[in-house]
Amino acid sequence: MSGPRDDKGGKKIIPNRVPARELDPRERRLNFEEVNLGYDAGQAVREAGRCLNCRKRPCVAGCPVGVPIPDFIASVSRGDFAGAYRIIRSANALPAVCGRVCPQETQCEGVCTVGRKHEAVAIGRLERFVADWRMKEQGAARTQKSPRKSGAPETPDGAGGRVAVVGSGPAGITCAYDLAQLGHKVTIFEALHEPGGVLFYGIPEFRLPKSIVAREMDNLKDMGVLIKTNAVIGRLLGLGELTEQFDAVFIGTGAGLPRFQGIPGEDLNGVYSANEFLTRTNLMRAYRFPAYDTPIKAGRRVAVIGGGNVAMDAARTAIRLGAESVTLVYRRGEAELPARAEEVRHAKEEGLLFEMCTLPVEITGDDGYVSGLKCLRMSLCEPGPGDLPGRKVPKPISGSEFSIPADTVIVAIGTSANPLLTGSARGLRLRRGYIETDDTCATSLRGVFAGGDIVTGSGLTVSAAMGAGRKAAKAIHEYVVSKKG
Ligand code: FAD
Ligand code: SF4
């Protein structure tokens, strides 16, 4: 075991976690610049020194894509950043992204041995440091093929196939990355005009700069992956045509169809789905209007319904677009907020108001425009028969009705599967609109595989979608090799 020790009894001394540099909240609430500035080299080496390189390495199992975390951290602690990058990249197609947006506190850092008595090793920040270091160091030079790590054997000569990947989110990117590594010719079809899925159209610039996503896409192209944008499968081509033209198809179309509560007033002017609000701002660059031709009206008093990353992103975007007050309305308590802990902290620092244990029951209007949000207070009760175990259940408190004044309401209560492709794919078995797969990501159609939010629903994380893309790549590889062999 390496790591810090005291000079008397050999007992390890764990210093405090190295804090990351961040933009001042007063400054950042006025712009879209990245909030978290990450570590510099000295900070990264110091933080890496907190890792015990412990025998059981629970952090590796906590990572949905199985990054050999202690190995890359050991390289960082020696100042070997290039070596650290090679190790991370052997398992992760999107290290600069994951270092920024993965919910590490519930994944690798959540199980870190150091975290039992101290703050866990800042694995995400270290991953981000290494990925950013590589981008700066290499300048315009692009990634070369990195070591193979898909758990699948090499492709015998001539057994490489042609694979279509539908959707360029984390699931599609990872699937394409692994298959390209294995020697297959991959074409990604993306409905939007920019690739990246939620990484591009959903997560705002101040959390994940689009230049980083674009750079990761360039890395894919350099590996020989063809990316066709403005290509809506189900319209431009059907799934049947793809299966005729390619040896196998992976569907990673996500779950981008907005959901609403179904309460009165959702048709009023001033009501947005978070999906529309964020897509206008991120993909269409509305925050740079009039330089970009997309107007957006954030309003003066904004209420955001929901408690996940999407709600937090929408609320912090509204703050930056100049709203005087932004209130997050969530039916459970603060402890139950599903958003990443760092985003909640950042949102508070930026002045977001929280109405916890609150259920919206009506959006009120005046002359067709939103004037407020009528709500009920909720109490959190122990789960009863028929409820999911472990999670407290919100129950309305009768007579607790109150109103939040608002001219804009943003609904961020989740999304569902878009039926554009699935609705026109004959024989593709679905469950509640999502694609049914077996453990290998194979669907009911031969040669068609699926993974990510389109299989599991929108509660997924970036790394979980990547994990599904990896699993599918392995199965597709085996399918194509046996088909050709
Ligand atoms: P997506 O990322 O949704 O990508 C699907 C792609 O398929 C899209 O580009 C779409 O345009 C394309 N597509 C759809 N239909 C078609 C078609 N018919 N033809 C061609 N292309 C099509 N997770 C985290 O871990 N951390 C976070 O901080 C976080 N924040 C989030 C913030 C927001 C605003 C949102 C919306 C989600 C967030 N998530 C976060 C969740 C995470 O981003 C998703 O779980 C993940 O992106 C799912 O990946 P995917 O590849 O399955 O789908
Ligand atoms: Fe290091 Fe924590 Fe992983 Fe152990 S669990 S190897 S201490 S990062």
Coordinates of C-alpha atoms and ligand atoms in Angstrom, one line a residue:
M1 CA 0.0 0.0 0.0
S2 CA 1.4 3.4 -0.8
G3 CA 0.0 6.8 0.4
P4 CA 0.6 9.2 3.2
R5 CA 2.1 7.9 6.4
D6 CA 3.2 9.6 9.6
D7 CA 6.9 9.2 10.5
K8 CA 6.3 7.5 13.9
G9 CA 4.0 4.5 13.9
G10 CA 3.4 4.2 10.2
K11 CA -0.3 5.2 10.6
K12 CA -1.5 6.9 7.6
I13 CA -2.3 10.6 7.8
I14 CA -4.9 11.7 5.3
P15 CA -4.8 15.4 4.6
N16 CA -8.0 17.3 3.8
R17 CA -9.3 17.1 0.2
V18 CA -7.7 19.7 -2.0
P19 CA -10.5 22.2 -2.9
A20 CA -11.0 23.0 -6.6
R21 CA -10.9 26.6 -7.9
E22 CA -14.4 28.0 -8.8
L23 CA -15.7 31.2 -10.3
D24 CA -17.1 33.7 -7.7
P25 CA -20.9 33.2 -7.5
R26 CA -21.5 37.0 -7.9
E27 CA -19.6 36.9 -11.1
R28 CA -20.8 33.6 -12.5
R29 CA -24.5 34.2 -12.1
L30 CA -24.1 36.8 -14.8
N31 CA -22.4 34.7 -17.4
F32 CA -22.3 31.1 -18.9
E33 CA -18.6 30.5 -18.2
E34 CA -17.6 27.2 -16.6
V35 CA -18.1 27.4 -12.8
N36 CA -15.6 24.7 -11.7
L37 CA -12.1 25.6 -12.8
G38 CA -10.6 22.3 -11.8
Y39 CA -7.2 21.5 -10.4
D40 CA -3.8 22.8 -11.5
A41 CA -0.9 20.3 -11.7
G42 CA 0.3 20.9 -8.2
Q43 CA -3.2 20.5 -6.7
A44 CA -3.8 17.3 -8.7
V45 CA -0.5 15.7 -7.5
R46 CA -1.4 16.6 -3.9
E47 CA -4.9 15.2 -4.2
A48 CA -3.7 12.0 -5.9
G49 CA -1.4 11.6 -2.8
R50 CA -4.5 11.1 -0.7
C51 CA -5.3 7.8 -2.4
L52 CA -4.3 4.7 -0.3
N53 CA -4.1 2.4 -3.4
C54 CA -6.1 0.1 -1.2
R55 CA -6.2 -3.6 -1.8
K56 CA -9.9 -4.0 -2.6
R57 CA -10.1 -1.0 -4.9
P58 CA -13.8 -0.5 -4.4
C59 CA -13.7 2.6 -6.5
V60 CA -13.2 0.5 -9.7
A61 CA -16.4 -1.5 -9.1
G62 CA -18.2 1.8 -8.3
C63 CA -17.3 3.2 -11.8
P64 CA -19.9 2.1 -14.4
V65 CA -17.3 1.9 -17.1
G66 CA -14.6 0.3 -14.9
V67 CA -11.8 2.9 -15.2
P68 CA -8.7 1.5 -13.4
I69 CA -8.9 4.4 -10.9
P70 CA -6.0 3.6 -8.5
D71 CA -3.7 3.0 -11.4
F72 CA -4.3 6.4 -13.0
I73 CA -4.2 8.1 -9.7
A74 CA -0.8 6.6 -9.0
S75 CA 0.4 8.0 -12.3
V76 CA -0.9 11.4 -11.4
S77 CA 0.8 11.3 -8.0
R78 CA 4.1 10.6 -9.8
G79 CA 3.4 13.6 -12.2
D80 CA 3.1 11.2 -15.1
F81 CA -0.1 12.8 -16.6
A82 CA 0.4 11.2 -20.0
G83 CA 0.5 7.7 -18.5
A84 CA -2.6 8.6 -16.4
Y85 CA -4.4 9.7 -19.6
R86 CA -3.6 6.4 -21.4
I87 CA -5.0 4.4 -18.4
I88 CA -8.2 6.4 -18.2
R89 CA -8.7 6.4 -22.0
S90 CA -8.3 2.6 -22.1
A91 CA -11.7 2.4 -20.4
N92 CA -13.4 5.7 -20.9
A93 CA -14.3 7.3 -24.3
L94 CA -15.3 10.6 -22.6
P95 CA -13.0 11.4 -19.6
A96 CA -13.3 15.2 -19.8
V97 CA -17.1 14.8 -19.7
C98 CA -17.3 12.2 -17.0
G99 CA -14.8 14.1 -14.8
R100 CA -17.3 17.0 -14.9
V101 CA -20.8 15.5 -14.8
C102 CA -20.7 12.0 -13.3
P103 CA -22.4 11.8 -9.9
Q104 CA -19.1 10.6 -8.3
E105 CA -20.5 10.9 -4.8
T106 CA -22.8 8.0 -5.5
Q107 CA -20.4 6.1 -7.7
C108 CA -16.6 5.8 -7.3
E109 CA -16.2 8.4 -4.6
G110 CA -19.2 7.0 -2.7
V111 CA -17.4 3.7 -2.1
C112 CA -13.8 5.1 -1.7
T113 CA -12.1 3.7 1.4
V114 CA -10.7 7.1 2.3
G115 CA -14.3 8.4 2.4
R116 CA -15.2 6.1 5.4
K117 CA -13.5 8.6 7.8
H118 CA -12.5 11.6 5.6
E119 CA -13.7 13.2 2.4
A120 CA -13.3 10.7 -0.4
V121 CA -10.4 11.1 -2.9
A122 CA -11.6 13.6 -5.5
I123 CA -11.6 11.0 -8.3
G124 CA -13.8 13.0 -10.7
R125 CA -11.6 16.1 -10.4
L126 CA -8.5 14.1 -11.0
E127 CA -10.0 12.5 -14.1
R128 CA -11.0 15.9 -15.4
F129 CA -7.6 17.3 -14.7
V130 CA -5.9 14.5 -16.7
A131 CA -8.3 14.9 -19.6
D132 CA -8.0 18.7 -19.7
W133 CA -4.2 18.4 -19.4
R134 CA -4.1 16.1 -22.4
M135 CA -6.3 18.5 -24.4
K136 CA -4.0 21.5 -23.6
E137 CA -0.8 19.5 -24.1
Q138 CA -1.8 18.1 -27.4
G139 CA -3.3 21.4 -28.8
A140 CA -4.7 20.6 -32.2
A141 CA -3.2 17.1 -32.3
R142 CA -5.8 14.5 -32.1
T143 CA -6.1 11.2 -30.1
Q144 CA -4.5 8.2 -31.6
K145 CA -6.0 4.7 -31.2
S146 CA -5.8 3.9 -27.5
P147 CA -5.4 0.5 -25.8
R148 CA -8.2 -1.9 -26.4
K149 CA -10.5 -2.5 -23.5
S150 CA -13.9 -3.9 -24.3
G151 CA -13.5 -7.3 -22.9
A152 CA -13.9 -8.7 -26.4
P153 CA -11.2 -10.5 -28.5
E154 CA -9.6 -8.8 -31.5
T155 CA -11.4 -8.9 -34.8
P156 CA -9.9 -11.5 -37.1
D157 CA -8.7 -10.0 -40.5
G158 CA -11.6 -9.3 -42.8
A159 CA -14.2 -10.0 -40.0
G160 CA -14.7 -6.3 -39.2
G161 CA -18.3 -5.2 -40.1
R162 CA -20.3 -2.1 -40.9
V163 CA -22.3 -1.0 -37.9
A164 CA -24.9 1.8 -37.7
V165 CA -25.3 3.7 -34.4
V166 CA -28.4 5.7 -34.1
G167 CA -28.0 8.6 -31.6
S168 CA -24.8 10.3 -30.6
G169 CA -25.3 10.6 -26.8
P170 CA -23.0 8.9 -24.3
A171 CA -24.4 5.4 -25.1
G172 CA -23.9 5.8 -28.9
I173 CA -20.5 7.4 -28.5
T174 CA -19.1 4.6 -26.3
C175 CA -20.6 1.9 -28.5
A176 CA -19.0 3.6 -31.6
Y177 CA -15.7 4.1 -29.8
D178 CA -15.4 0.5 -28.7
L179 CA -16.4 -0.9 -32.1
A180 CA -14.0 1.3 -33.9
Q181 CA -11.2 0.1 -31.6
L182 CA -12.1 -3.4 -32.5
G183 CA -11.8 -2.7 -36.2
H184 CA -15.4 -2.1 -37.3
K185 CA -16.5 0.7 -39.6
V186 CA -19.0 2.7 -37.7
T187 CA -21.5 5.3 -38.9
I188 CA -23.4 7.4 -36.3
F189 CA -26.8 8.9 -37.4
E190 CA -27.8 11.9 -35.3
A191 CA -31.1 13.7 -35.6
L192 CA -29.8 17.1 -34.5
H193 CA -27.3 19.4 -36.2
E194 CA -24.7 18.9 -33.5
P195 CA -23.6 15.5 -32.1
G196 CA -23.3 14.7 -28.4
G197 CA -26.9 14.1 -27.3
V198 CA -27.7 15.5 -23.9
L199 CA -24.0 16.5 -23.5
F200 CA -24.6 19.1 -26.2
Y201 CA -28.2 20.1 -26.1
G202 CA -29.1 19.5 -22.4
I203 CA -26.2 20.2 -20.0
P204 CA -25.4 23.9 -20.0
E205 CA -22.1 25.5 -21.0
F206 CA -21.3 26.6 -17.4
R207 CA -21.2 22.9 -16.4
L208 CA -19.8 21.3 -19.6
P209 CA -18.3 23.6 -22.2
K210 CA -19.4 22.6 -25.7
S211 CA -15.8 22.9 -26.9
I212 CA -15.0 19.9 -24.7
V213 CA -17.9 17.9 -26.3
A214 CA -16.8 18.9 -29.8
R215 CA -13.3 17.8 -29.0
E216 CA -14.4 14.4 -27.9
M217 CA -16.4 14.1 -31.1
D218 CA -13.2 15.0 -33.1
N219 CA -11.5 12.2 -31.3
L220 CA -14.1 9.8 -32.5
K221 CA -13.9 11.0 -36.1
D222 CA -10.1 10.6 -35.9
M223 CA -10.7 6.9 -35.1
G224 CA -12.6 6.6 -38.5
V225 CA -16.1 7.0 -37.1
L226 CA -18.4 8.7 -39.6
I227 CA -20.9 11.1 -38.0
K228 CA -24.0 12.0 -40.0
T229 CA -25.9 14.9 -38.4
N230 CA -29.5 16.1 -39.4
A231 CA -30.2 12.4 -39.9
V232 CA -33.5 11.4 -38.3
I233 CA -33.9 7.7 -38.4
G234 CA -37.5 6.8 -38.7
R235 CA -37.8 9.7 -41.2
L236 CA -34.7 9.9 -43.4
L237 CA -34.2 6.1 -43.3
G238 CA -36.2 3.4 -41.5
L239 CA -34.7 0.8 -39.2
G240 CA -35.4 -1.8 -41.8
E241 CA -33.2 0.1 -44.3
L242 CA -30.4 0.3 -41.8
T243 CA -30.5 -3.4 -41.1
E244 CA -30.2 -4.0 -44.9
Q245 CA -27.3 -1.7 -45.3
F246 CA -25.3 -2.5 -42.1
D247 CA -24.2 -5.8 -40.4
A248 CA -25.6 -4.6 -37.1
V249 CA -27.4 -1.6 -35.6
F250 CA -27.2 0.0 -32.2
I251 CA -30.0 2.2 -31.0
G252 CA -29.1 4.9 -28.5
T253 CA -31.8 7.5 -29.1
G254 CA -32.2 8.5 -25.4
A255 CA -35.5 9.6 -23.9
G256 CA -35.9 13.2 -24.9
L257 CA -39.7 13.6 -25.1
P258 CA -40.8 16.1 -22.4
R259 CA -43.3 15.0 -19.8
F260 CA -45.8 17.2 -18.0
Q261 CA -47.7 16.8 -14.8
G262 CA -51.1 17.1 -16.4
I263 CA -52.2 20.0 -14.1
P264 CA -54.4 22.9 -15.2
G265 CA -52.6 25.8 -16.9
E266 CA -49.8 23.9 -18.6
D267 CA -50.9 25.4 -21.9
L268 CA -50.4 29.0 -20.8
N269 CA -47.8 31.3 -22.4
G270 CA -44.7 31.2 -20.2
V271 CA -44.7 27.4 -19.6
Y272 CA -41.7 25.6 -20.9
S273 CA -40.5 22.0 -20.7
A274 CA -37.0 22.0 -19.4
N275 CA -36.0 20.2 -22.5
E276 CA -37.1 23.1 -24.8
F277 CA -35.7 25.7 -22.5
L278 CA -32.3 24.1 -22.3
T279 CA -32.2 23.1 -26.0
R280 CA -32.9 26.7 -27.0
T281 CA -30.2 28.0 -24.7
N282 CA -27.5 25.3 -25.3
L283 CA -27.9 23.9 -28.8
M284 CA -29.4 27.0 -30.4
R285 CA -27.2 29.4 -28.2
A286 CA -30.1 31.6 -27.2
Y287 CA -28.0 33.0 -24.4
R288 CA -25.9 34.7 -27.1
F289 CA -28.9 36.3 -28.9
P290 CA -28.8 38.3 -31.2
A291 CA -25.4 36.9 -32.3
Y292 CA -27.3 33.7 -32.6
D293 CA -30.8 33.9 -34.0
T294 CA -32.7 32.2 -31.2
P295 CA -34.7 34.4 -28.8
I296 CA -35.6 33.1 -25.4
K297 CA -37.7 34.7 -22.7
A298 CA -36.7 33.7 -19.2
G299 CA -39.1 36.0 -17.4
R300 CA -38.6 38.0 -14.1
R301 CA -40.0 35.4 -11.7
V302 CA -39.3 31.8 -12.6
A303 CA -40.6 28.6 -10.9
V304 CA -38.9 25.4 -11.9
I305 CA -40.7 22.1 -11.1
G306 CA -38.4 19.1 -10.3
G307 CA -35.3 18.2 -8.3
G308 CA -32.9 16.5 -10.6
N309 CA -29.9 17.7 -12.6
V310 CA -32.3 18.9 -15.4
A311 CA -34.2 21.1 -13.0
M312 CA -31.0 22.4 -11.5
D313 CA -29.6 23.2 -14.9
A314 CA -32.8 24.9 -16.0
A315 CA -32.9 27.0 -12.8
R316 CA -29.3 28.1 -13.0
T317 CA -29.8 28.9 -16.7
A318 CA -32.8 31.1 -15.8
I319 CA -30.6 32.9 -13.3
R320 CA -28.0 33.6 -15.9
L321 CA -30.6 34.8 -18.4
G322 CA -31.4 37.6 -15.9
A323 CA -34.4 36.4 -13.9
E324 CA -34.9 38.4 -10.7
S325 CA -36.0 35.3 -8.7
V326 CA -35.8 31.6 -9.5
T327 CA -37.6 29.1 -7.2
L328 CA -37.1 25.4 -7.3
V329 CA -40.3 23.5 -6.4
Y330 CA -39.7 19.9 -5.3
R331 CA -42.2 17.5 -3.8
R332 CA -39.7 15.8 -1.5
G333 CA -37.1 17.2 0.9
E334 CA -33.6 18.6 0.3
A335 CA -32.0 15.3 1.3
E336 CA -33.9 13.5 -1.4
L337 CA -32.9 15.9 -4.2
P338 CA -31.6 13.6 -7.0
A339 CA -29.3 16.3 -8.5
R340 CA -25.5 16.1 -8.1
A341 CA -24.5 17.5 -4.7
E342 CA -22.1 20.0 -6.3
E343 CA -24.8 21.4 -8.5
V344 CA -27.1 21.9 -5.5
R345 CA -24.3 23.7 -3.7
H346 CA -23.5 25.9 -6.7
A347 CA -27.2 26.7 -7.2
K348 CA -27.6 27.8 -3.6
E349 CA -24.5 30.0 -3.9
E350 CA -26.0 31.6 -7.0
G351 CA -29.2 32.5 -5.2
L352 CA -31.7 29.8 -6.2
L353 CA -34.6 29.7 -3.8
F354 CA -35.9 26.3 -2.7
E355 CA -39.5 25.3 -1.9
M356 CA -39.1 21.8 -0.7
C357 CA -41.9 19.3 0.1
T358 CA -44.1 21.3 -2.3
L359 CA -46.5 19.9 -4.9
P360 CA -47.7 22.2 -7.8
V361 CA -51.4 21.7 -8.4
E362 CA -52.2 24.4 -10.9
I363 CA -50.4 27.0 -13.0
T364 CA -52.6 30.2 -12.8
G365 CA -52.8 32.7 -15.6
D366 CA -53.8 36.2 -16.5
D367 CA -54.9 36.9 -20.0
G368 CA -53.3 33.8 -21.4
Y369 CA -50.0 34.3 -19.6
V370 CA -48.6 32.6 -16.5
S371 CA -49.2 34.6 -13.2
G372 CA -48.3 32.0 -10.6
L373 CA -48.0 28.5 -9.3
K374 CA -50.6 27.1 -6.9
C375 CA -49.1 24.5 -4.6
L376 CA -49.7 22.2 -1.7
R377 CA -47.2 21.4 1.1
M378 CA -46.3 17.8 1.4
S379 CA -45.2 15.7 4.4
L380 CA -42.8 12.8 3.9
C381 CA -44.2 9.5 5.2
E382 CA -42.6 6.0 5.6
P383 CA -43.3 3.8 2.6
G384 CA -46.4 1.7 3.0
P385 CA -47.7 -1.4 1.1
G386 CA -47.4 -0.9 -2.6
D387 CA -44.7 1.9 -2.3
L388 CA -41.1 1.4 -3.3
P389 CA -39.1 0.3 -0.2
G390 CA -36.6 2.7 1.4
R391 CA -37.8 6.0 -0.2
K392 CA -40.1 8.3 1.8
V393 CA -43.4 9.0 0.2
P394 CA -44.7 12.6 -0.2
K395 CA -48.3 13.0 0.9
P396 CA -50.3 16.3 0.5
I397 CA -51.1 18.2 3.7
S398 CA -54.8 19.3 3.4
G399 CA -55.5 23.0 3.7
S400 CA -51.9 23.9 3.0
E401 CA -52.5 25.6 -0.3
F402 CA -50.3 28.6 -1.2
S403 CA -49.2 30.4 -4.4
I404 CA -45.8 31.3 -5.7
P405 CA -45.9 34.4 -8.0
A406 CA -44.3 33.6 -11.4
D407 CA -44.4 34.7 -15.0
T408 CA -42.4 31.6 -16.2
V409 CA -42.8 28.0 -15.2
I410 CA -40.2 25.4 -16.3
V411 CA -41.3 21.8 -16.0
A412 CA -38.4 19.4 -15.3
I413 CA -40.1 16.2 -14.0
G414 CA -38.6 13.8 -16.5
T415 CA -38.9 12.7 -20.1
S416 CA -40.1 9.7 -22.0
A417 CA -39.0 7.8 -25.1
N418 CA -39.4 9.5 -28.4
P419 CA -41.6 7.3 -30.6
L420 CA -40.1 8.6 -33.9
L421 CA -37.9 5.6 -34.5
T422 CA -39.5 3.0 -32.3
G423 CA -43.0 3.7 -33.5
S424 CA -42.0 2.9 -37.1
A425 CA -39.9 -0.2 -36.4
R426 CA -41.9 -3.3 -37.0
G427 CA -41.2 -6.2 -34.7
L428 CA -39.2 -4.2 -32.2
R429 CA -40.5 -5.2 -28.8
L430 CA -41.2 -2.3 -26.5
R431 CA -42.2 -1.9 -22.8
R432 CA -44.0 1.4 -22.1
G433 CA -42.4 2.9 -25.1
Y434 CA -38.8 1.9 -24.2
I435 CA -37.0 -0.8 -26.1
E436 CA -36.8 -4.3 -24.5
T437 CA -33.4 -5.9 -24.5
D438 CA -31.8 -9.0 -23.0
D439 CA -28.6 -8.8 -20.8
T440 CA -26.4 -8.3 -23.8
C441 CA -28.4 -5.3 -25.1
A442 CA -29.9 -7.5 -27.9
T443 CA -33.4 -6.5 -28.9
S444 CA -36.2 -8.6 -30.4
L445 CA -34.8 -8.0 -33.9
R446 CA -31.8 -9.9 -35.0
G447 CA -28.7 -7.8 -35.4
V448 CA -30.4 -4.8 -33.6
F449 CA -29.1 -3.8 -30.2
A450 CA -30.0 -0.9 -27.9
G451 CA -28.8 0.8 -24.7
G452 CA -28.9 4.0 -22.6
D453 CA -32.0 6.0 -21.8
I454 CA -34.0 4.5 -24.6
V455 CA -33.9 1.2 -22.7
T456 CA -33.8 2.2 -19.0
G457 CA -35.6 5.6 -19.1
S458 CA -34.4 9.1 -18.4
G459 CA -33.3 8.5 -14.7
L460 CA -30.0 7.3 -16.0
T461 CA -26.6 8.9 -15.7
V462 CA -24.0 9.6 -18.4
S463 CA -21.7 6.8 -17.2
A464 CA -24.5 4.3 -16.9
A465 CA -25.4 5.1 -20.6
M466 CA -21.8 4.7 -21.5
G467 CA -21.7 1.3 -19.6
A468 CA -24.7 0.2 -21.8
G469 CA -22.9 1.3 -24.9
R470 CA -19.9 -0.7 -23.9
K471 CA -21.9 -3.8 -23.2
A472 CA -23.7 -3.5 -26.5
A473 CA -20.4 -3.0 -28.4
K474 CA -19.1 -6.3 -27.0
A475 CA -22.2 -8.2 -28.1
I476 CA -22.3 -6.5 -31.5
H477 CA -18.7 -7.4 -32.1
E478 CA -19.3 -11.1 -31.3
Y479 CA -22.5 -11.0 -33.5
V480 CA -20.7 -9.5 -36.5
V481 CA -17.6 -11.8 -36.2
S482 CA -19.7 -14.9 -36.0
K483 CA -21.9 -13.7 -38.9
K484 CA -18.9 -13.1 -41.1
G485 CA -16.9 -16.1 -39.9
Ligands
FAD1 P1 -28.9 11.0 -25.1 O1 -27.8 11.7 -24.5 O2 -30.3 11.5 -24.9 O3 -28.6 11.0 -26.7 C1 -29.6 10.5 -27.6 C2 -29.3 11.1 -29.0 O4 -30.1 10.4 -30.0 C3 -29.7 12.5 -29.1 O5 -28.6 13.3 -29.6 C4 -30.9 12.5 -30.0 O6 -31.0 13.7 -30.8 C5 -30.6 11.3 -30.9 N1 -31.8 10.8 -31.5 C6 -33.0 10.6 -30.9 N2 -33.9 10.0 -31.8 C7 -33.2 9.9 -33.0 C8 -33.5 9.4 -34.3 N3 -34.7 8.9 -34.5 N4 -32.6 9.4 -35.3 C9 -31.3 9.9 -35.0 N5 -30.9 10.4 -33.8 C10 -31.9 10.4 -32.8 N6 -26.2 12.5 -16.1 C11 -25.1 12.6 -15.3 O7 -24.5 11.5 -15.1 N7 -24.7 13.7 -14.8 C12 -25.3 14.9 -15.0 O8 -24.9 15.9 -14.5 C13 -26.5 14.9 -15.8 N8 -27.1 16.1 -16.1 C14 -28.1 16.1 -17.0 C15 -28.7 17.3 -17.4 C16 -29.7 17.3 -18.3 C17 -30.3 18.6 -18.7 C18 -30.2 16.1 -18.9 C19 -31.4 16.1 -19.9 C20 -29.7 14.9 -18.5 C21 -28.6 14.9 -17.6 N9 -28.0 13.7 -17.2 C22 -26.9 13.7 -16.4 C23 -28.5 12.4 -17.7 C24 -27.6 11.9 -18.9 O9 -27.2 13.0 -19.7 C25 -28.4 10.9 -19.8 O10 -28.7 9.8 -18.9 C26 -27.5 10.4 -20.9 O11 -27.2 11.5 -21.8 C27 -28.3 9.4 -21.7 O12 -27.5 9.0 -22.8 P2 -28.0 8.4 -24.1 O13 -26.9 8.2 -25.0 O14 -28.9 7.2 -23.8 O15 -29.1 9.4 -24.8
SF4_2 FE1 -7.8 5.0 -3.8 FE2 -10.2 5.4 -2.7 FE3 -9.9 3.8 -4.9 FE4 -8.9 3.0 -2.5 S1 -11.1 3.3 -3.0 S2 -7.8 2.9 -4.5 S3 -8.4 5.0 -1.6 S4 -9.5 6.0 -4.8

